[in-house]
Short mmCIF file of C-alpha atoms (C1' of nucleotides) in Angstrom, two decimals:
data_model
loop_
_atom_site.label_atom_id
_atom_site.label_comp_id
_atom_site.label_asym_id
_atom_site.label_seq_id
_atom_site.Cartn_x
_atom_site.Cartn_y
_atom_site.Cartn_z
CA MET A 1 -2.58 -2.28 -1.54
CA SER A 2 0.25 -4.69 -2.14
CA LYS A 3 2.74 -5.26 -4.91
CA ARG A 4 0.50 -7.54 -6.88
CA LYS A 5 -0.25 -6.40 -10.38
CA ALA A 6 -3.62 -4.80 -10.80
CA PRO A 7 -4.76 -5.10 -14.40
CA SER A 8 -6.37 -1.89 -15.54
CA LYS A 9 -9.90 -2.45 -16.77
CA ASP A 10 -13.31 -0.83 -16.35
CA GLY A 11 -14.05 1.77 -18.95
CA ASN A 12 -10.46 2.27 -20.02
CA VAL A 13 -10.26 2.08 -23.78
CA ASN A 14 -6.47 1.94 -23.66
CA SER A 15 -6.28 -0.79 -21.04
CA ASP A 16 -4.22 -3.21 -23.14
CA PHE A 17 -1.60 -0.50 -23.65
CA CYS A 18 -1.62 0.25 -19.94
CA ASP A 19 -1.14 -3.42 -19.14
CA PHE A 20 2.01 -3.81 -21.21
CA LEU A 21 3.41 -0.51 -19.96
CA GLN A 22 2.75 -1.69 -16.41
CA GLU A 23 4.55 -4.94 -17.15
CA LEU A 24 7.52 -3.03 -18.49
CA ALA A 25 7.41 -0.82 -15.39
CA GLU A 26 7.53 -3.85 -13.09
CA TYR A 27 10.46 -5.20 -15.04
CA GLU A 28 12.44 -1.99 -14.68
CA LYS A 29 11.81 -1.82 -10.95
CA ASN A 30 12.21 -5.47 -9.98
CA VAL A 31 14.78 -6.76 -12.44
CA ALA A 32 16.71 -3.90 -14.00
CA GLY A 33 16.59 -1.78 -10.85
CA ASN A 34 15.86 1.32 -12.87
CA ILE A 35 13.42 3.35 -10.82
CA PHE A 36 13.41 6.20 -13.34
CA LYS A 37 12.22 4.01 -16.20
CA TYR A 38 9.75 2.43 -13.81
CA ASN A 39 8.30 5.86 -13.06
CA ALA A 40 8.33 6.80 -16.72
CA TYR A 41 6.29 3.75 -17.74
CA ARG A 42 3.89 4.29 -14.86
CA LYS A 43 3.37 7.90 -15.81
CA ALA A 44 2.71 7.00 -19.44
CA ALA A 45 0.28 4.25 -18.40
CA SER A 46 -1.59 6.60 -16.14
CA SER A 47 -1.86 9.18 -18.93
CA LEU A 48 -3.21 6.55 -21.30
CA ALA A 49 -5.62 5.29 -18.65
CA SER A 50 -7.22 8.68 -18.12
CA HIS A 51 -7.34 9.43 -21.84
CA PRO A 52 -10.97 8.91 -22.94
CA VAL A 53 -10.15 8.10 -26.57
CA ARG A 54 -8.42 5.00 -27.81
CA VAL A 55 -5.12 6.07 -29.35
CA GLN A 56 -4.58 4.86 -32.90
CA SER A 57 -0.84 5.47 -33.19
CA GLY A 58 2.29 6.26 -31.23
CA LYS A 59 2.37 9.68 -32.81
CA GLU A 60 -1.09 10.45 -31.51
CA ALA A 61 -0.09 9.21 -28.04
CA MET A 62 2.90 11.53 -27.98
CA LYS A 63 0.54 14.44 -27.33
CA LEU A 64 -0.07 12.95 -23.90
CA ASP A 65 1.94 13.82 -20.83
CA GLY A 66 4.70 11.26 -20.20
CA VAL A 67 4.66 9.70 -23.66
CA GLY A 68 7.81 10.33 -25.69
CA LYS A 69 9.40 8.79 -28.74
CA LYS A 70 10.50 5.56 -27.07
CA ILE A 71 7.09 4.71 -25.69
CA ALA A 72 5.40 5.90 -28.89
CA ASP A 73 7.49 3.37 -30.84
CA LYS A 74 6.42 0.60 -28.49
CA LEU A 75 2.79 1.56 -28.90
CA ASP A 76 3.21 1.41 -32.69
CA GLU A 77 4.81 -2.01 -32.50
CA PHE A 78 2.01 -3.25 -30.25
CA ILE A 79 -0.70 -1.81 -32.49
CA LYS A 80 0.90 -3.32 -35.58
CA THR A 81 1.88 -6.79 -34.28
CA GLY A 82 -0.21 -7.25 -31.16
CA GLU A 83 2.90 -7.84 -29.09
CA LEU A 84 6.30 -6.45 -28.05
CA GLN A 85 9.62 -8.15 -28.71
CA LYS A 86 11.07 -6.62 -25.57
CA LEU A 87 8.25 -8.09 -23.51
CA LYS A 88 8.64 -11.52 -25.11
CA LYS A 89 12.32 -11.45 -24.14
CA ILE A 90 11.50 -10.41 -20.62
CA ARG A 91 8.90 -13.13 -20.22
CA ASN A 92 11.41 -15.72 -21.40
CA ASP A 93 14.26 -14.49 -19.26
CA ASP A 94 15.09 -16.86 -16.39
CA THR A 95 16.20 -14.21 -13.92
CA SER A 96 13.20 -12.11 -14.67
CA THR A 97 10.70 -14.93 -14.17
CA ALA A 98 12.47 -16.07 -11.01
CA ILE A 99 12.32 -12.59 -9.49
CA ASN A 100 8.65 -12.29 -10.37
CA SER A 101 7.90 -15.57 -8.59
CA LEU A 102 9.86 -14.78 -5.45
CA VAL A 103 8.51 -11.27 -4.94
CA ARG A 104 5.02 -12.70 -4.62
CA VAL A 105 6.05 -13.47 -1.05
CA SER A 106 5.26 -10.65 1.34
CA GLY A 107 8.54 -9.35 2.74
CA ILE A 108 10.59 -10.37 -0.28
CA GLY A 109 11.47 -7.47 -2.57
CA PRO A 110 13.75 -7.28 -5.59
CA SER A 111 16.89 -7.19 -3.48
CA LYS A 112 16.14 -10.31 -1.43
CA ALA A 113 14.89 -12.07 -4.56
CA LYS A 114 18.20 -11.48 -6.35
CA GLU A 115 20.11 -12.69 -3.31
CA LEU A 116 18.10 -15.93 -3.27
CA ILE A 117 18.64 -16.45 -6.98
CA GLU A 118 22.42 -16.13 -6.44
CA GLU A 119 22.08 -19.07 -4.09
CA GLY A 120 20.20 -21.07 -6.67
CA ILE A 121 16.71 -20.59 -5.28
CA THR A 122 14.51 -19.57 -8.17
CA THR A 123 11.03 -20.89 -7.43
CA ILE A 124 8.50 -20.91 -4.59
CA GLU A 125 8.89 -24.68 -4.38
CA GLU A 126 12.64 -24.33 -3.87
CA LEU A 127 12.05 -21.58 -1.35
CA ARG A 128 9.85 -23.79 0.78
CA LYS A 129 12.87 -26.07 1.31
CA HIS A 130 15.03 -23.18 2.50
CA GLU A 131 13.02 -21.33 5.12
CA ASP A 132 16.27 -20.81 7.01
CA LYS A 133 17.23 -18.12 4.50
CA LEU A 134 14.17 -16.03 5.39
CA ASN A 135 13.37 -13.59 8.16
CA HIS A 136 10.19 -13.80 10.22
CA HIS A 137 8.11 -11.61 7.94
CA GLN A 138 9.15 -13.59 4.88
CA ILE A 139 8.40 -16.92 6.56
CA ILE A 140 4.85 -15.78 7.29
CA GLY A 141 4.54 -14.42 3.75
CA LEU A 142 5.58 -17.78 2.33
CA LYS A 143 3.42 -19.80 4.70
CA TYR A 144 0.29 -17.92 3.67
CA LEU A 145 1.28 -17.04 0.09
CA GLU A 146 -1.92 -18.40 -1.46
CA ASP A 147 -4.23 -17.01 1.22
CA PHE A 148 -2.67 -13.55 1.05
CA GLU A 149 -3.20 -13.42 -2.71
CA GLU A 150 -6.91 -14.06 -2.27
CA LYS A 151 -9.31 -11.15 -2.07
CA ILE A 152 -11.39 -10.92 1.12
CA PRO A 153 -15.18 -10.90 0.64
CA ARG A 154 -16.94 -7.95 2.24
CA GLU A 155 -19.16 -10.21 4.38
CA GLU A 156 -16.09 -11.77 5.96
CA ILE A 157 -14.63 -8.38 6.84
CA GLU A 158 -17.98 -7.42 8.35
CA GLN A 159 -17.77 -10.46 10.61
CA ILE A 160 -14.17 -9.75 11.53
CA GLU A 161 -15.10 -6.15 12.25
CA SER A 162 -17.81 -7.19 14.68
CA VAL A 163 -15.34 -9.42 16.53
CA ILE A 164 -12.82 -6.58 16.69
CA ARG A 165 -15.47 -4.17 17.96
CA SER A 166 -16.76 -6.42 20.69
CA GLU A 167 -13.30 -7.49 21.85
CA ILE A 168 -11.80 -4.00 21.91
CA GLY A 169 -15.04 -2.59 23.30
CA SER A 170 -14.90 -4.99 26.22
CA LEU A 171 -11.31 -3.92 26.83
CA ASP A 172 -12.27 -0.25 26.96
CA PRO A 173 -15.37 1.29 25.35
CA GLN A 174 -13.52 4.56 24.79
CA PHE A 175 -11.62 3.22 21.78
CA ASN A 176 -12.54 4.57 18.36
CA ILE A 177 -12.37 1.93 15.66
CA THR A 178 -12.65 2.30 11.88
CA ILE A 179 -11.76 -0.20 9.19
CA CYS A 180 -10.51 1.89 6.30
CA GLY A 181 -9.28 1.11 2.79
CA SER A 182 -11.48 -0.22 0.02
CA TYR A 183 -13.78 -1.84 2.60
CA ARG A 184 -14.84 1.57 3.88
CA ARG A 185 -15.32 2.68 0.30
CA GLY A 186 -17.97 -0.03 0.00
CA LYS A 187 -16.09 -2.47 -2.22
CA LYS A 188 -17.35 -6.05 -2.44
CA GLU A 189 -13.88 -7.39 -1.70
CA SER A 190 -10.59 -6.11 -0.34
CA GLY A 191 -6.94 -7.10 -0.28
CA ASP A 192 -6.40 -6.67 3.44
CA ILE A 193 -7.97 -5.28 6.59
CA ASP A 194 -6.67 -1.89 7.55
CA THR A 195 -7.88 -0.92 11.01
CA LEU A 196 -7.44 2.47 12.65
CA ILE A 197 -7.93 2.97 16.35
CA SER A 198 -7.59 5.88 18.74
CA HIS A 199 -8.13 6.46 22.43
CA PRO A 200 -8.60 9.75 24.34
CA SER A 201 -5.63 8.90 26.56
CA PHE A 202 -3.21 9.13 23.62
CA THR A 203 -2.89 12.44 21.78
CA SER A 204 -0.24 14.06 19.61
CA SER A 205 1.21 15.84 22.64
CA ASP A 206 1.97 12.50 24.31
CA LYS A 207 5.26 11.30 22.96
CA LYS A 208 4.78 7.73 24.10
CA SER A 209 1.65 5.77 23.40
CA SER A 210 1.97 3.64 26.56
CA LYS A 211 0.82 0.13 25.90
CA LEU A 212 -2.48 0.82 24.20
CA LEU A 213 -1.73 -0.99 20.95
CA GLU A 214 -0.12 -3.89 22.75
CA SER A 215 -3.19 -4.37 24.95
CA VAL A 216 -5.46 -4.36 21.89
CA VAL A 217 -3.30 -6.85 20.03
CA ASN A 218 -3.09 -9.12 23.07
CA LYS A 219 -6.86 -9.07 23.44
CA LEU A 220 -7.32 -10.05 19.79
CA LYS A 221 -4.72 -12.78 20.18
CA GLU A 222 -6.43 -14.20 23.26
CA CYS A 223 -9.79 -14.42 21.53
CA GLY A 224 -8.08 -16.28 18.70
CA LEU A 225 -8.67 -13.73 15.93
CA ILE A 226 -5.02 -12.78 15.49
CA VAL A 227 -3.03 -15.83 14.50
CA GLU A 228 0.26 -14.36 13.27
CA LEU A 229 2.41 -11.35 14.02
CA ILE A 230 4.58 -9.88 11.29
CA SER A 231 5.76 -6.72 13.02
CA MET A 232 4.74 -4.70 16.02
CA GLY A 233 5.76 -1.23 17.14
CA ASP A 234 4.24 1.41 19.40
CA VAL A 235 1.75 2.60 16.82
CA LYS A 236 1.63 -0.03 14.07
CA PHE A 237 0.83 -3.74 14.12
CA MET A 238 1.10 -5.91 11.05
CA GLY A 239 -0.06 -9.49 11.17
CA ALA A 240 -2.72 -11.95 10.18
CA CYS A 241 -6.09 -13.04 11.44
CA LYS A 242 -8.38 -15.95 10.76
CA LEU A 243 -12.09 -16.28 11.34
CA VAL A 244 -13.03 -18.97 8.84
CA GLU A 245 -10.98 -20.92 6.31
CA LYS A 246 -8.48 -18.40 5.02
CA THR A 247 -5.87 -16.41 6.87
CA ARG A 248 -6.08 -12.69 6.15
CA ARG A 249 -3.66 -9.79 6.37
CA LEU A 250 -4.58 -7.49 9.22
CA ASP A 251 -3.00 -4.13 10.03
CA ILE A 252 -3.85 -2.09 13.10
CA ARG A 253 -2.54 1.41 13.62
CA LEU A 254 -2.95 3.53 16.68
CA THR A 255 -3.29 7.21 15.85
CA PRO A 256 -3.27 10.15 18.27
CA PHE A 257 -6.82 11.03 19.34
CA ASP A 258 -6.69 14.51 17.83
CA GLN A 259 -5.43 13.23 14.47
CA TYR A 260 -7.90 10.39 14.11
CA HIS A 261 -10.16 11.88 11.43
CA CYS A 262 -7.31 13.02 9.19
CA ALA A 263 -5.87 9.53 9.44
CA VAL A 264 -9.21 7.88 8.66
CA LEU A 265 -9.61 10.14 5.63
CA TYR A 266 -6.11 9.38 4.46
CA PHE A 267 -6.28 5.61 4.90
CA THR A 268 -9.70 5.37 3.30
CA GLY A 269 -8.28 6.59 0.00
CA SER A 270 -8.40 5.96 -2.79
CA ASP A 271 -4.88 7.14 -3.56
CA LEU A 272 -6.17 9.15 -6.48
CA PHE A 273 -8.92 10.68 -4.41
CA ASN A 274 -6.39 11.73 -1.76
CA LYS A 275 -4.20 13.29 -4.41
CA GLU A 276 -7.09 15.23 -5.84
CA MET A 277 -8.32 16.38 -2.44
CA ARG A 278 -4.86 17.49 -1.31
CA ALA A 279 -4.44 19.46 -4.52
CA HIS A 280 -7.80 21.15 -3.92
CA ALA A 281 -6.74 21.94 -0.36
CA LEU A 282 -3.57 23.64 -1.59
CA ASN A 283 -5.58 25.74 -4.05
CA ASN A 284 -7.70 26.99 -1.17
CA GLY A 285 -4.71 27.79 1.01
CA TYR A 286 -4.57 24.66 3.15
CA THR A 287 -2.17 21.80 3.48
CA LEU A 288 -3.57 18.40 4.27
CA ASN A 289 -1.74 15.26 5.30
CA GLU A 290 -2.18 12.02 7.23
CA TYR A 291 -2.05 13.92 10.55
CA CYS A 292 -3.68 17.30 10.28
CA ILE A 293 -4.99 20.16 8.19
CA ARG A 294 -3.25 23.54 8.44
CA ARG A 295 -3.79 26.94 6.94
CA VAL A 296 -0.85 27.94 4.77
CA GLY A 297 -0.14 31.65 4.89
CA SER A 298 1.11 33.91 2.13
CA THR A 299 4.65 33.21 3.35
CA GLY A 300 4.15 29.56 2.57
CA THR A 301 4.65 28.42 6.14
CA PRO A 302 1.82 26.29 7.52
CA GLY A 303 0.10 27.40 10.70
CA GLU A 304 -1.06 25.35 13.66
CA PRO A 305 -3.19 22.24 13.06
CA LEU A 306 -6.88 23.14 12.93
CA PRO A 307 -9.37 21.42 15.20
CA VAL A 308 -11.17 18.51 13.55
CA SER A 309 -14.06 16.71 15.23
CA CYS A 310 -15.21 14.62 12.29
CA GLU A 311 -14.31 13.85 8.68
CA GLU A 312 -16.77 16.44 7.30
CA ASP A 313 -14.89 19.20 9.11
CA ILE A 314 -11.95 18.62 6.79
CA PHE A 315 -14.10 18.92 3.68
CA ASP A 316 -15.67 22.09 5.08
CA TYR A 317 -12.34 23.79 5.76
CA ILE A 318 -11.23 23.50 2.17
CA ASP A 319 -14.69 24.05 0.71
CA TYR A 320 -14.73 20.69 -1.02
CA PRO A 321 -18.11 19.03 -1.57
CA HIS A 322 -18.38 16.25 0.95
CA LYS A 323 -17.92 12.83 -0.56
CA LYS A 324 -19.17 9.70 1.13
CA PRO A 325 -16.54 6.96 1.26
CA GLU A 326 -18.34 5.10 -1.54
CA GLU A 327 -17.82 8.14 -3.74
CA ARG A 328 -14.07 8.14 -3.30
CA ASN A 329 -13.35 5.23 -5.64
CA LEU A 330 -11.25 7.15 -8.13
"C1'" DA B 1 23.04 4.88 10.45
"C1'" DT B 2 21.57 2.57 6.43
"C1'" DG B 3 19.00 -0.34 3.39
"C1'" DT B 4 14.75 -3.12 2.60
"C1'" DG B 5 10.04 -3.62 2.56
"C1'" DA B 6 5.20 -2.53 3.33
"C1'" DG B 7 1.40 0.41 2.91
"C1'" DA C 1 5.35 11.12 -0.64
"C1'" DC C 2 6.13 9.81 3.50
"C1'" DT C 3 6.27 6.98 7.66
"C1'" DC C 4 6.81 2.78 10.40
"C1'" DA C 5 9.14 -1.44 11.61
"C1'" DC C 6 12.89 -4.59 10.87
"C1'" DA C 7 17.49 -6.10 10.28
"C1'" DT C 8 21.84 -5.28 9.67
"C1'" DA C 9 26.27 -2.53 10.71
#
DNA sequence: ATGTGAG
DNA sequence: ACTCACATA
C-alpha cells in the first residue's frame, strides 16, 4: 500500500471523524514534520474506526484509547460546526498544498518536496519542466503519476500473473510464484502487484542469492512485460509492467526457499490481520515474523525456526483457526 | 554511515 | 516494526 490517502468507509459510523483526523495526521507528518502528533492522530482515528457506536461528543470520545482533551475539543468543534478551523487553514496554506501535490509522486517524500518548494517548484506541472532535479525513481514516479494512482482490476492482474507464470516457468519450472497483497485476498482491484518467488537453490543458509532474481527480471523484460526498473537488489525488484493500456507498479521479491510460506503469509496481509495473528502467536508461546516461526521459551529467548511446508502449518503451530486469504481482509 | 523512501 | 535499495557523505 502506498502513501495515498485511503478514506475510511464501510460500516464505520465514525468515518467522517476518522477522515479529518487522518487529514490532520498527514499534515503533521508531511508538513509540520511532527511524527508524534501524526501517530497520535492515527491512533485516535483507529480507535474511532473500531468503535461500533457513533460518538455524540468529545467527552464521550475521551473514553476511547488515544483520545485526549485536544482531540476531544476538535471532535466537538466538528460536531457543532461541521468543520475545523485548523483544517481550513491547512487546506488554504500554500506550503501545505504544494507538499501534498508533490508527494503524490512515488519517490518524493516530505523532505524532497520541501527542497523542491525552496527552489520554487510547487506543482506537478512545474515539476515536469524540471526533471533534472529528480533521481531515477522520482522520474519514473512522475512519468506514470496518473497510471500509478489508478487501481488495477483483478482480471488484469490475473492476465499478468499468467504471463509471469509461463515466462518464469519456462526459465525454470522449480520456481515457486505467489502474487500476494489484496489480490491474494480476493479483492476486485489492487494498488500494485506484489510477487513473491522462491527457488530450492536459494535457502536461508546461502548468504548470496546468486543471480536468480536478475534472471527472472531479465526474462520478464525480454518478453516485454517489465517496462521500467525503479530499483533492483539481490532479493528485491521494484519496477513497472504493462500488458494493456496502463503501466502498473510491480514488485518482485526473492525469498529463501525455507522461508517462503512465512513470507507469503506476511505479504498477503492485511496489516491488521498480521497484527492480530502475531499477537495470538505470542499468547501461545510463539514468535512469528516475515521469515520464520519460533517457539519462545520461558526465558523469552526464541528457539530455532520451526519447519514449515505450507501456510497451514503456521496456523497449526499457534492453534489459530485457519483463515483463507479472502478471510484476512481486516 | 546516514538519511530518504517504499512497502 | 522492520527491511531493502538508493543516494549521498
